[in-house]
Amino acid sequence: MQGSENSHKPDINQADMVDTKEEANVPGISSDATIQTGEIKETQPGVEQLLKDAEIKAAEHHDAWLRAKAETENIRKRSQSDIANAHKYAIENFSSELLSVMDSLDAALAVENASVESFKNGIELTQKQLMSVFDKYNIKLIDPVGEKFDPHYHQAMCIVDSDLAPNTVVQVMQKGYKLHERIIRPALVSVSKAQGS
């Protein structure tokens, strides 16, 4: 058995062992690892330097992140302010146009001893002026006498007997208005009876 155990062991040269011991016992150096570490220290920065560099980069990234965060917050606040102002002053131009209509009404009321006819003419001119402002801002009149009743544009107030076709607008009690295609106010109407009702 001993012979077979010895046959499997590698043949170790005594001279190799001595050389290794001599290398390991060099004064001032404790082992091969220390020698290799010494070589690394000469070619690469120390751990302290790497840590310091990493801390500097981390601080730079953190500073950049804080600046980006602050800038984003400023943009958000500015956007909210712009939206609030847009809502608040959305009708500014429209209001300016209405002021000329108000001026016309004030001028009409300032006239002393005016006849009914001159008041009527002044009101008609003021109405035309107002309709001009409405046209400029795409506010359209809904005056559907004789048209087929449309619940999207008309609100039926009553149903009446009429010679007109069934479900036709007979009378407009209050005109409606739309802004572009959106209904601001439906027209209040009376509608002809359907046959057999």
mmCIF file of C-alpha atoms in Angstrom:
data_model
loop_
_atom_site.group_PDB
_atom_site.id
_atom_site.type_symbol
_atom_site.label_atom_id
_atom_site.label_comp_id
_atom_site.label_asym_id
_atom_site.label_seq_id
_atom_site.Cartn_x
_atom_site.Cartn_y
_atom_site.Cartn_z
ATOM 1 C CA MET A 1 0.000 0.000 0.000
ATOM 2 C CA GLN A 2 2.774 2.392 0.887
ATOM 3 C CA GLY A 3 4.440 1.804 -2.402
ATOM 4 C CA SER A 4 1.234 2.645 -4.286
ATOM 5 C CA GLU A 5 0.703 5.838 -2.220
ATOM 6 C CA ASN A 6 4.239 6.991 -2.973
ATOM 7 C CA SER A 7 3.842 6.264 -6.638
ATOM 8 C CA HIS A 8 0.906 8.704 -6.906
ATOM 9 C CA LYS A 9 2.729 11.608 -5.197
ATOM 10 C CA PRO A 10 4.521 14.010 -7.515
ATOM 11 C CA ASP A 11 8.267 14.026 -7.335
ATOM 12 C CA ILE A 12 9.210 17.218 -5.456
ATOM 13 C CA ASN A 13 12.669 18.548 -6.063
ATOM 14 C CA GLN A 14 14.427 19.685 -2.898
ATOM 15 C CA ALA A 15 16.142 22.540 -4.760
ATOM 16 C CA ASP A 16 12.761 24.004 -5.798
ATOM 17 C CA MET A 17 11.626 24.077 -2.189
ATOM 18 C CA VAL A 18 14.745 25.931 -1.095
ATOM 19 C CA ASP A 19 14.358 28.573 -3.824
ATOM 20 C CA THR A 20 10.752 29.180 -2.784
ATOM 21 C CA LYS A 21 11.747 29.561 0.830
ATOM 22 C CA GLU A 22 14.491 31.996 -0.094
ATOM 23 C CA GLU A 23 12.106 34.119 -2.153
ATOM 24 C CA ALA A 24 9.619 34.136 0.703
ATOM 25 C CA ASN A 25 12.271 35.108 3.250
ATOM 26 C CA VAL A 26 13.498 38.240 1.465
ATOM 27 C CA PRO A 27 13.969 40.924 4.129
ATOM 28 C CA GLY A 28 11.158 43.555 4.222
ATOM 29 C CA ILE A 29 8.778 41.445 2.154
ATOM 30 C CA SER A 30 6.491 38.972 3.863
ATOM 31 C CA SER A 31 5.237 36.956 0.866
ATOM 32 C CA ASP A 32 4.717 36.803 -2.900
ATOM 33 C CA ALA A 33 1.308 38.488 -2.429
ATOM 34 C CA THR A 34 3.055 41.483 -0.920
ATOM 35 C CA ILE A 35 5.383 41.697 -3.885
ATOM 36 C CA GLN A 36 2.449 41.573 -6.307
ATOM 37 C CA THR A 37 0.560 44.159 -4.268
ATOM 38 C CA GLY A 38 3.636 46.355 -4.399
ATOM 39 C CA GLU A 39 3.621 46.121 -8.168
ATOM 40 C CA ILE A 40 -0.108 47.040 -8.293
ATOM 41 C CA LYS A 41 0.515 50.047 -6.054
ATOM 42 C CA GLU A 42 3.112 51.287 -8.462
ATOM 43 C CA THR A 43 0.867 50.967 -11.590
ATOM 44 C CA GLN A 44 -2.606 51.830 -10.161
ATOM 45 C CA PRO A 45 -3.855 54.487 -7.722
ATOM 46 C CA GLY A 46 -4.386 53.468 -4.130
ATOM 47 C CA VAL A 47 -7.712 52.506 -2.629
ATOM 48 C CA GLU A 48 -7.910 55.844 -0.834
ATOM 49 C CA GLN A 49 -7.439 57.714 -4.104
ATOM 50 C CA LEU A 50 -10.054 55.554 -5.856
ATOM 51 C CA LEU A 51 -12.495 56.190 -3.015
ATOM 52 C CA LYS A 52 -11.813 59.926 -3.120
ATOM 53 C CA ASP A 53 -12.348 59.984 -6.919
ATOM 54 C CA ALA A 54 -15.573 57.997 -6.564
ATOM 55 C CA GLU A 55 -16.826 60.387 -3.864
ATOM 56 C CA ILE A 56 -16.048 63.384 -6.081
ATOM 57 C CA LYS A 57 -17.897 61.823 -9.024
ATOM 58 C CA ALA A 58 -20.824 60.879 -6.777
ATOM 59 C CA ALA A 59 -20.988 64.462 -5.494
ATOM 60 C CA GLU A 60 -20.905 65.790 -9.076
ATOM 61 C CA HIS A 61 -23.701 63.404 -10.131
ATOM 62 C CA HIS A 62 -25.730 64.303 -7.053
ATOM 63 C CA ASP A 63 -25.270 68.008 -7.771
ATOM 64 C CA ALA A 64 -26.300 67.502 -11.412
ATOM 65 C CA TRP A 65 -29.355 65.529 -10.271
ATOM 66 C CA LEU A 66 -30.348 68.277 -7.814
ATOM 67 C CA ARG A 67 -29.996 70.916 -10.540
ATOM 68 C CA ALA A 68 -32.078 68.841 -12.980
ATOM 69 C CA LYS A 69 -34.703 68.265 -10.303
ATOM 70 C CA ALA A 70 -34.860 71.997 -9.516
ATOM 71 C CA GLU A 71 -35.073 72.866 -13.213
ATOM 72 C CA THR A 72 -37.886 70.342 -13.708
ATOM 73 C CA GLU A 73 -39.748 71.794 -10.732
ATOM 74 C CA ASN A 74 -39.315 75.317 -12.129
ATOM 75 C CA ILE A 75 -40.624 74.208 -15.534
ATOM 76 C CA ARG A 76 -43.618 72.539 -13.866
ATOM 77 C CA LYS A 77 -44.411 75.678 -11.843
ATOM 78 C CA ARG A 78 -43.973 77.906 -14.893
ATOM 79 C CA SER A 79 -46.272 75.631 -16.932
ATOM 80 C CA GLN A 80 -48.926 75.684 -14.211
ATOM 81 C CA SER A 81 -48.688 79.469 -14.062
ATOM 82 C CA ASP A 82 -48.983 79.729 -17.866
ATOM 83 C CA ILE A 83 -52.029 77.435 -17.866
ATOM 84 C CA ALA A 84 -53.651 79.379 -15.021
ATOM 85 C CA ASN A 85 -53.040 82.654 -16.876
ATOM 86 C CA ALA A 86 -54.379 81.172 -20.113
ATOM 87 C CA HIS A 87 -57.592 80.205 -18.297
ATOM 88 C CA LYS A 88 -57.771 83.498 -16.442
ATOM 89 C CA TYR A 89 -57.210 85.702 -19.493
ATOM 90 C CA ALA A 90 -58.618 83.457 -22.243
ATOM 91 C CA ILE A 91 -61.398 85.882 -23.097
ATOM 92 C CA GLU A 92 -59.243 89.009 -22.939
ATOM 93 C CA ASN A 93 -59.482 89.721 -26.687
ATOM 94 C CA PHE A 94 -63.185 88.908 -26.736
ATOM 95 C CA SER A 95 -63.719 91.239 -23.768
ATOM 96 C CA SER A 96 -61.870 94.044 -25.561
ATOM 97 C CA GLU A 97 -64.198 93.689 -28.533
ATOM 98 C CA LEU A 98 -67.253 93.799 -26.253
ATOM 99 C CA LEU A 99 -66.083 97.103 -24.806
ATOM 100 C CA SER A 100 -66.910 98.855 -28.084
ATOM 101 C CA VAL A 101 -70.454 97.463 -27.848
ATOM 102 C CA MET A 102 -70.697 98.775 -24.291
ATOM 103 C CA ASP A 103 -69.433 102.174 -25.469
ATOM 104 C CA SER A 104 -72.235 102.282 -28.056
ATOM 105 C CA LEU A 105 -74.834 101.488 -25.387
ATOM 106 C CA ASP A 106 -73.400 104.183 -23.104
ATOM 107 C CA ALA A 107 -73.526 106.723 -25.945
ATOM 108 C CA ALA A 108 -77.160 105.834 -26.685
ATOM 109 C CA LEU A 109 -78.131 106.252 -23.038
ATOM 110 C CA ALA A 110 -76.336 109.616 -22.823
ATOM 111 C CA VAL A 111 -78.541 111.182 -25.517
ATOM 112 C CA GLU A 112 -81.258 113.361 -23.987
ATOM 113 C CA ASN A 113 -84.712 113.755 -25.506
ATOM 114 C CA ALA A 114 -84.071 111.007 -28.083
ATOM 115 C CA SER A 115 -87.066 109.660 -29.942
ATOM 116 C CA VAL A 116 -88.130 106.057 -29.766
ATOM 117 C CA GLU A 117 -87.163 105.697 -33.418
ATOM 118 C CA SER A 118 -83.597 106.898 -32.795
ATOM 119 C CA PHE A 119 -83.293 104.547 -29.804
ATOM 120 C CA LYS A 120 -84.472 101.675 -31.984
ATOM 121 C CA ASN A 121 -81.958 102.563 -34.702
ATOM 122 C CA GLY A 122 -79.172 102.827 -32.104
ATOM 123 C CA ILE A 123 -80.063 99.435 -30.620
ATOM 124 C CA GLU A 124 -80.115 97.844 -34.092
ATOM 125 C CA LEU A 125 -76.668 99.269 -34.847
ATOM 126 C CA THR A 126 -75.382 98.037 -31.487
ATOM 127 C CA GLN A 127 -76.823 94.580 -32.169
ATOM 128 C CA LYS A 128 -75.043 94.493 -35.554
ATOM 129 C CA GLN A 129 -71.847 95.525 -33.802
ATOM 130 C CA LEU A 130 -72.301 92.689 -31.278
ATOM 131 C CA MET A 131 -73.038 90.151 -34.035
ATOM 132 C CA SER A 132 -69.846 91.298 -35.775
ATOM 133 C CA VAL A 133 -67.891 90.486 -32.590
ATOM 134 C CA PHE A 134 -69.650 87.103 -32.394
ATOM 135 C CA ASP A 135 -68.724 86.329 -36.021
ATOM 136 C CA LYS A 136 -65.110 87.267 -35.370
ATOM 137 C CA TYR A 137 -64.961 84.720 -32.525
ATOM 138 C CA ASN A 138 -67.007 82.024 -34.330
ATOM 139 C CA ILE A 139 -70.069 82.374 -32.112
ATOM 140 C CA LYS A 140 -72.952 81.403 -34.385
ATOM 141 C CA LEU A 141 -76.644 82.028 -33.921
ATOM 142 C CA ILE A 142 -79.080 79.087 -33.778
ATOM 143 C CA ASP A 143 -82.467 80.313 -35.065
ATOM 144 C CA PRO A 144 -84.158 77.146 -36.375
ATOM 145 C CA VAL A 145 -87.716 78.218 -37.339
ATOM 146 C CA GLY A 146 -89.016 75.767 -39.964
ATOM 147 C CA GLU A 147 -86.132 73.308 -39.468
ATOM 148 C CA LYS A 148 -86.483 69.713 -38.313
ATOM 149 C CA PHE A 149 -86.178 69.443 -34.525
ATOM 150 C CA ASP A 150 -82.661 68.391 -33.500
ATOM 151 C CA PRO A 151 -82.200 67.629 -29.780
ATOM 152 C CA HIS A 152 -78.470 68.409 -30.119
ATOM 153 C CA TYR A 153 -79.208 72.045 -31.003
ATOM 154 C CA HIS A 154 -82.762 72.621 -29.768
ATOM 155 C CA GLN A 155 -84.607 72.245 -26.485
ATOM 156 C CA ALA A 156 -88.337 71.598 -26.904
ATOM 157 C CA MET A 157 -90.438 73.672 -24.524
ATOM 158 C CA CYS A 158 -93.818 72.556 -25.852
ATOM 159 C CA ILE A 159 -95.528 70.614 -28.633
ATOM 160 C CA VAL A 160 -98.122 72.487 -30.696
ATOM 161 C CA ASP A 161 -100.620 71.791 -33.477
ATOM 162 C CA SER A 162 -99.264 73.082 -36.759
ATOM 163 C CA ASP A 163 -99.610 72.791 -40.525
ATOM 164 C CA LEU A 164 -95.851 72.110 -40.654
ATOM 165 C CA ALA A 165 -94.453 68.590 -40.943
ATOM 166 C CA PRO A 166 -94.233 66.642 -37.671
ATOM 167 C CA ASN A 167 -91.200 67.369 -35.447
ATOM 168 C CA THR A 168 -90.594 70.750 -37.081
ATOM 169 C CA VAL A 169 -89.618 73.850 -35.119
ATOM 170 C CA VAL A 170 -92.671 76.121 -35.152
ATOM 171 C CA GLN A 171 -91.436 78.981 -32.972
ATOM 172 C CA VAL A 172 -88.169 80.036 -31.319
ATOM 173 C CA MET A 173 -88.718 81.352 -27.808
ATOM 174 C CA GLN A 174 -85.039 81.997 -27.163
ATOM 175 C CA LYS A 175 -82.303 81.837 -29.784
ATOM 176 C CA GLY A 176 -79.407 79.467 -29.217
ATOM 177 C CA TYR A 177 -75.694 79.951 -29.812
ATOM 178 C CA LYS A 178 -72.736 77.729 -30.580
ATOM 179 C CA LEU A 179 -68.997 78.312 -30.419
ATOM 180 C CA HIS A 180 -67.512 76.582 -33.444
ATOM 181 C CA GLU A 181 -69.365 73.251 -33.156
ATOM 182 C CA ARG A 182 -69.942 73.279 -29.380
ATOM 183 C CA ILE A 183 -73.351 74.370 -28.153
ATOM 184 C CA ILE A 184 -73.160 77.281 -25.734
ATOM 185 C CA ARG A 185 -76.916 77.438 -25.333
ATOM 186 C CA PRO A 186 -79.580 75.418 -27.194
ATOM 187 C CA ALA A 187 -82.467 77.255 -28.826
ATOM 188 C CA LEU A 188 -85.695 77.037 -26.801
ATOM 189 C CA VAL A 189 -88.396 76.040 -29.275
ATOM 190 C CA SER A 190 -91.944 74.822 -29.756
ATOM 191 C CA VAL A 191 -92.271 71.768 -31.984
ATOM 192 C CA SER A 192 -95.110 70.565 -34.241
ATOM 193 C CA LYS A 193 -97.010 67.478 -33.139
ATOM 194 C CA ALA A 194 -96.181 64.136 -34.670
ATOM 195 C CA GLN A 195 -99.056 62.574 -36.651
ATOM 196 C CA GLY A 196 -101.346 60.390 -34.569
ATOM 197 C CA SER A 197 -100.447 62.161 -31.295
#
